[in-house]
Structures are given as C-alpha cells and as structure tokens.
Amino acid sequence: MNLSSFLEHWKITENPFRGEEARHDPVFLRIGAGEAGEKGKGHGAVSGGGGAPEPTPNGSAQRPQAPRRLVHSDFEKIVGDLSRPSAAIVFGEKGSGKTAIRIQIAERLAAHNAANPQSRCLLVAYDDLNPVLDRFVDRVAETGRRRDVTEALGKFRLVDHIDAVIGMVVPRMVDTLLNEPVDPETLDLGPEPRKAARKADVSVRRDLLLLQAVYDRAGEAPQRTTRLRRVLRLGLPRQARIWSALAYFGWIVPLAAAVLVSLESGLSWGTGAQVLVGVLTALWLGALLKWVGFDRIALLSLGRRLRKQIRVSARTDMSYGRSLRQLELAPSDAAGISVLPLTDSDEPRYAMLDRLRRVLRVFGYVSMLIVVDRVDEPTLISGDPDRMRNVIWPLLNNKFLAQQGVGVKLLLPIELRHALFRESAAFFQEARLDKQNLIERLNWTGAMLYDLCNARLAACREPGAEPITVLDLFAEDVTRQDIVDALDQMHQPRDAFKLLYQCLSEHCSNVTEDQAQWRIPRLVLETVRKEQAERVRQLYRGVRPA
C-alpha cells in the first residue's frame, strides 16, 4: 500500500508526523493560525486542545476552522507577562521543542503588540550566532597567533553580547528610517517613522545618531550617518562647522589682506604688512592642519579604541572615525567621549541599552524581549559543551537578566544544565538563578505528546472532514493507553513524531492495496515502539547521531 493512499483514505492532506524541525515544519507553523489571525494577523499563539470539535448553537459538533496550538505546560511560566517582560532560563534535550517555544513566543508577542499598539514589546531573536562568533574570533585573533577557538571563545564577555544585541536592532531601525530595507525582517516603526523621529526631543534624536554611529553595520556606515543626520534634522557640531569653515575658506582673509596691501603700497611691502599677511596665512594653515591632520588623527585613534572594544562588528577605524566626526563629541573632551564603549566596563553598554529603549519608545516600543536559541548550531561551536559554556555563561548575570523593561529568554541545550550543576556557589550567587524562572528540563509525558499528535493530525485533515484522533488510525485491540505508553518512552516531540511516522510507513509497506487494511495492527506498534525506544536510548548514550 502506498502511504499516500492511506492518508487519502483518512482524508489527511499531508503526513502530520514527517516534520522534525519547527522552523521548517509547515504543520507546526499552520497550527493555531485561525485564532492568531484575529489577534495578530497570523502571528498569535494560543494554548488549548488539538483538533477537538467545538459545539455549535444547535448542540452538534463541528471541527474548528483552525486547530488550537498546544503548548508545553511550562510555556506560560517561560513567556511570562509581556507587558512587564522578565527572564527565563530553559534547558532541554534536542527535539524537546525549544525552537517551537521560540516561535510560539514570537506569535504571542505579535498578538500582544497588535492588542497594544502604543505599548509594544520588541522581539530580538538572538538565535543566529554564526556571524557574531565569526567576527569575534577573527577580531580576537588579529593581535597575535591564531588562537584555539575554545580559547578565543573563552574571552567572550557580557558586553560583547550587549554589543551584538544592539547591533542587531540599530541597523534595522536605520534601514527603515532611510527607506532602504536590507534585512528581510524589517523593523516596524509605525506608519510615519520619519515624522515620529523628527518630532522627538533633540536629545533622543542625538541618541539615535550616536547609536547609528557606533552600532551600524559595516559598509556605508559613515554615509548613513550623514543621511540619518539630515533625516533627523541635526546639524554638524558647532566646533566642526567653525573649524571646517576656517580650513576651507580661511585662505580668503590673508589673500584679501595681501591684495589690499598691494593696492595701497604697490610691490614695496613694509615690514608690518609682511608680518600681518604672514600671521594671517599662518593662522589659516594652522586651522587647515588641525582640521585635516590633528582632528582626523584624533578621531582615527578614537575609532581604533572603539573597534578594539566592539569585537562583534566588522567596522574599521576609519569607518568609526568618519561617523564620530559628525557627532557632538570632541576627542580631547574626556567627559564627552565617556558615553562611548571604550573600555570593557559594562556601564557604557547599559547606558547604550537605555538610549536604545528611549529611542524605541518614540516608535511605540516600551520594552524588549531577547530570545536566545540554537546556541549549539554555530559552526565555531558545533555542539561542543565547553564552547557553548564560554559563550553563554556571561549572560548568566543577575544585573543583566533583571533589567527593567528588558526580558531575556535563554533556551539552552541540556548539556549546559550538566555544566551548570558543576559550578560554584559564588557563580550561583552572581547569577541568582532562583529569580530567573529556571526550567531545569523540558519534560513531555506520553499524554502531552498524544494531545500534541492529535493537534497535528487535526491540522492536516481536509476541510469539513469528520474529526479523528491518533487512536482511530490503529486497530481496535490497540487502546489509547497503549499509544500513550509508547509515546511516553519517546520523551520528546521529535521522537514521538518519528515513532508514528515509522508506524505509518511499516504498516503501508506490509499490506497490499487490495487488502484495504486501513488500521495499524498492534504488532506494528509494538515492533516500532521497541526499535524507537532503543534508538532513543542509544541517542542519549551518544552512540548514534539521531
């Protein structure tokens, strides 16, 4: 029998159990779209029963237009109150649903923003660490021999994470204001972002220009500083205007003096006239030398100091210097440049985060939610627990996790849980994990997995078809508890889907089309359960890849 025939008999449009990665699973992305569409144009998320029928006014059962998405029992604790975002730290096995939780958080956040357009929460999906780590390791290796990757990642700091997060938000915000979207995930700044930015207080506009000058992406950052400054209607610094005017037009004064002296005394200049013209010329040359030489060298030096500290960016010294030239910052003014992150202190970074929040408030965002996921996937980590630990441990800082208006959700592999339990009491005291909504392991029971599989099955049924459950696909001598017990041995959604997918495949490969045997026998379930349980045991022992 062909698997397509089996699914067609049950009026199932696609195999509900073939998906293994939430990001690429159309069934998962489709579940819950009906209710989400009402709340957040397709981005909301709700919890509830799978494809259960809903009662109609006349008492009959009718399948809902879109099934409700089931979420993990700890989901509400993880997501928290989006009007006051807080931290959460979650550990889970591969396939336990961490990425699914990230997607559901994004949907819940979209629904929240749709319902609260004036007090939105900005989602920062900090889940693609490849470019961040690549730039960091390249920068760390610049000053000497090529270091071991583990050693290089051991130098990753909390301030590097903060720089990376700000560096993800600021370029997208500038893209929107300059009408040149580069990132496919553009930042929604409202219907008239330029108008809103121009109406903001001058201090907020200067904060935005400072953030762009420091955290914009490499490439045309100095040119974008100029364009953004004009959009925000901010002029060049007064000092810069004066010195540039003297440099470009200062030659007019000694030339005019020389012409006047020549007209009055001919070619025979007196000593006083020569001294006057010489002094004026020297003043102009001094202004020119300061503008072209000393100021540029000072800004280049400032840009070098900035580049050495912002190690997750590909900007150059010259790029930083040309952007900083357009700000109200004098390189010789220690108080003025103290706003820049020129040291490894975290205070300037927290100040930059505060500036970012003030700017975002202009566009209706009153808080931020940073979601960290897929930390085992970057090429430079490749699942190595020590490298993951080096990158993630700086984030376990109570001051960072307990910020007002900034929620951090860490969705971490189970290997880091084992490493965490080996840490000292001093580490726990600094991290204060007792205050961070810690989920030590994402556990799934057989009953939870059974409901989840029912929800996926309902999502793949033809419109108007009679509702069925997973139990209906098996023979009459198979009970619901048999399926629940088999799923309980799988522990994770991904492995539960593998079990049911294998049951469908084994059954269809062992019966002919003319037998018309549309239910899976108990023997197939028992055989596949044993095989999959052994596979899961070997996976946990590390003797098989998947």
PDB file of N, CA, C and O in Angstrom, residues 283-307:
ATOM      1  N   LEU A 283      47.781  81.476  10.529  1.00  0.00           N
ATOM      2  CA  LEU A 283      46.551  81.100  11.222  1.00  0.00           C
ATOM      3  C   LEU A 283      45.697  80.171  10.352  1.00  0.00           C
ATOM      4  O   LEU A 283      45.130  79.181  10.825  1.00  0.00           O
ATOM      5  N   TRP A 284      45.630  80.527   9.064  1.00  0.00           N
ATOM      6  CA  TRP A 284      44.840  79.671   8.170  1.00  0.00           C
ATOM      7  C   TRP A 284      45.475  78.283   8.036  1.00  0.00           C
ATOM      8  O   TRP A 284      44.794  77.264   8.100  1.00  0.00           O
ATOM      9  N   LEU A 285      46.807  78.250   7.874  1.00  0.00           N
ATOM     10  CA  LEU A 285      47.486  76.960   7.762  1.00  0.00           C
ATOM     11  C   LEU A 285      47.338  76.147   9.048  1.00  0.00           C
ATOM     12  O   LEU A 285      47.212  74.922   9.002  1.00  0.00           O
ATOM     13  N   GLY A 286      47.340  76.846  10.195  1.00  0.00           N
ATOM     14  CA  GLY A 286      47.128  76.135  11.460  1.00  0.00           C
ATOM     15  C   GLY A 286      45.741  75.520  11.539  1.00  0.00           C
ATOM     16  O   GLY A 286      45.578  74.375  11.976  1.00  0.00           O
ATOM     17  N   ALA A 287      44.717  76.301  11.120  1.00  0.00           N
ATOM     18  CA  ALA A 287      43.348  75.764  11.108  1.00  0.00           C
ATOM     19  C   ALA A 287      43.231  74.591  10.141  1.00  0.00           C
ATOM     20  O   ALA A 287      42.571  73.578  10.434  1.00  0.00           O
ATOM     21  N   LEU A 288      43.887  74.737   8.963  1.00  0.00           N
ATOM     22  CA  LEU A 288      43.852  73.666   7.968  1.00  0.00           C
ATOM     23  C   LEU A 288      44.537  72.407   8.504  1.00  0.00           C
ATOM     24  O   LEU A 288      44.035  71.289   8.338  1.00  0.00           O
ATOM     25  N   LEU A 289      45.700  72.610   9.153  1.00  0.00           N
ATOM     26  CA  LEU A 289      46.436  71.475   9.702  1.00  0.00           C
ATOM     27  C   LEU A 289      45.622  70.788  10.803  1.00  0.00           C
ATOM     28  O   LEU A 289      45.600  69.560  10.896  1.00  0.00           O
ATOM     29  N   LYS A 290      44.948  71.564  11.646  1.00  0.00           N
ATOM     30  CA  LYS A 290      44.138  70.970  12.709  1.00  0.00           C
ATOM     31  C   LYS A 290      42.991  70.165  12.129  1.00  0.00           C
ATOM     32  O   LYS A 290      42.708  69.039  12.566  1.00  0.00           O
ATOM     33  N   TRP A 291      42.317  70.735  11.128  1.00  0.00           N
ATOM     34  CA  TRP A 291      41.154  70.068  10.538  1.00  0.00           C
ATOM     35  C   TRP A 291      41.553  68.814   9.768  1.00  0.00           C
ATOM     36  O   TRP A 291      40.956  67.754   9.922  1.00  0.00           O
ATOM     37  N   VAL A 292      42.601  68.961   8.937  1.00  0.00           N
ATOM     38  CA  VAL A 292      42.986  67.840   8.078  1.00  0.00           C
ATOM     39  C   VAL A 292      43.854  66.842   8.831  1.00  0.00           C
ATOM     40  O   VAL A 292      43.760  65.635   8.598  1.00  0.00           O
ATOM     41  N   GLY A 293      44.671  67.317   9.744  1.00  0.00           N
ATOM     42  CA  GLY A 293      45.635  66.447  10.390  1.00  0.00           C
ATOM     43  C   GLY A 293      45.273  66.031  11.790  1.00  0.00           C
ATOM     44  O   GLY A 293      44.853  64.890  12.023  1.00  0.00           O
ATOM     45  N   PHE A 294      45.386  66.948  12.754  1.00  0.00           N
ATOM     46  CA  PHE A 294      45.243  66.579  14.157  1.00  0.00           C
ATOM     47  C   PHE A 294      43.860  66.006  14.474  1.00  0.00           C
ATOM     48  O   PHE A 294      43.742  64.990  15.171  1.00  0.00           O
ATOM     49  N   ASP A 295      42.797  66.661  13.979  1.00  0.00           N
ATOM     50  CA  ASP A 295      41.446  66.173  14.289  1.00  0.00           C
ATOM     51  C   ASP A 295      41.207  64.784  13.697  1.00  0.00           C
ATOM     52  O   ASP A 295      40.613  63.913  14.344  1.00  0.00           O
ATOM     53  N   ARG A 296      41.660  64.578  12.482  1.00  0.00           N
ATOM     54  CA  ARG A 296      41.447  63.267  11.853  1.00  0.00           C
ATOM     55  C   ARG A 296      42.261  62.185  12.557  1.00  0.00           C
ATOM     56  O   ARG A 296      41.788  61.058  12.716  1.00  0.00           O
ATOM     57  N   ILE A 297      43.476  62.526  12.966  1.00  0.00           N
ATOM     58  CA  ILE A 297      44.285  61.555  13.695  1.00  0.00           C
ATOM     59  C   ILE A 297      43.627  61.216  15.030  1.00  0.00           C
ATOM     60  O   ILE A 297      43.574  60.056  15.450  1.00  0.00           O
ATOM     61  N   ALA A 298      43.113  62.258  15.711  1.00  0.00           N
ATOM     62  CA  ALA A 298      42.449  62.022  16.997  1.00  0.00           C
ATOM     63  C   ALA A 298      41.202  61.164  16.823  1.00  0.00           C
ATOM     64  O   ALA A 298      40.949  60.242  17.611  1.00  0.00           O
ATOM     65  N   LEU A 299      40.408  61.438  15.774  1.00  0.00           N
ATOM     66  CA  LEU A 299      39.207  60.634  15.529  1.00  0.00           C
ATOM     67  C   LEU A 299      39.569  59.220  15.111  1.00  0.00           C
ATOM     68  O   LEU A 299      38.891  58.256  15.471  1.00  0.00           O
ATOM     69  N   LEU A 300      40.652  59.086  14.341  1.00  0.00           N
ATOM     70  CA  LEU A 300      41.099  57.754  13.938  1.00  0.00           C
ATOM     71  C   LEU A 300      41.555  56.958  15.155  1.00  0.00           C
ATOM     72  O   LEU A 300      41.262  55.762  15.279  1.00  0.00           O
ATOM     73  N   SER A 301      42.234  57.623  16.073  1.00  0.00           N
ATOM     74  CA  SER A 301      42.647  56.965  17.314  1.00  0.00           C
ATOM     75  C   SER A 301      41.436  56.566  18.149  1.00  0.00           C
ATOM     76  O   SER A 301      41.387  55.469  18.725  1.00  0.00           O
ATOM     77  N   LEU A 302      40.430  57.451  18.192  1.00  0.00           N
ATOM     78  CA  LEU A 302      39.201  57.133  18.919  1.00  0.00           C
ATOM     79  C   LEU A 302      38.474  55.956  18.266  1.00  0.00           C
ATOM     80  O   LEU A 302      37.954  55.071  18.946  1.00  0.00           O
ATOM     81  N   GLY A 303      38.452  55.952  16.929  1.00  0.00           N
ATOM     82  CA  GLY A 303      37.835  54.845  16.212  1.00  0.00           C
ATOM     83  C   GLY A 303      38.563  53.534  16.464  1.00  0.00           C
ATOM     84  O   GLY A 303      37.935  52.470  16.560  1.00  0.00           O
ATOM     85  N   ARG A 304      39.892  53.582  16.587  1.00  0.00           N
ATOM     86  CA  ARG A 304      40.661  52.371  16.870  1.00  0.00           C
ATOM     87  C   ARG A 304      40.317  51.827  18.252  1.00  0.00           C
ATOM     88  O   ARG A 304      40.141  50.619  18.435  1.00  0.00           O
ATOM     89  N   ARG A 305      40.209  52.728  19.232  1.00  0.00           N
ATOM     90  CA  ARG A 305      39.834  52.285  20.580  1.00  0.00           C
ATOM     91  C   ARG A 305      38.429  51.677  20.585  1.00  0.00           C
ATOM     92  O   ARG A 305      38.175  50.680  21.258  1.00  0.00           O
ATOM     93  N   LEU A 306      37.547  52.265  19.800  1.00  0.00           N
ATOM     94  CA  LEU A 306      36.176  51.765  19.732  1.00  0.00           C
ATOM     95  C   LEU A 306      36.143  50.392  19.055  1.00  0.00           C
ATOM     96  O   LEU A 306      35.451  49.469  19.503  1.00  0.00           O
ATOM     97  N   ARG A 307      36.906  50.251  17.976  1.00  0.00           N
ATOM     98  CA  ARG A 307      36.930  48.970  17.253  1.00  0.00           C
ATOM     99  C   ARG A 307      37.485  47.846  18.129  1.00  0.00           C
ATOM    100  O   ARG A 307      37.028  46.706  18.060  1.00  0.00           O
TER     101      ARG A 307
END
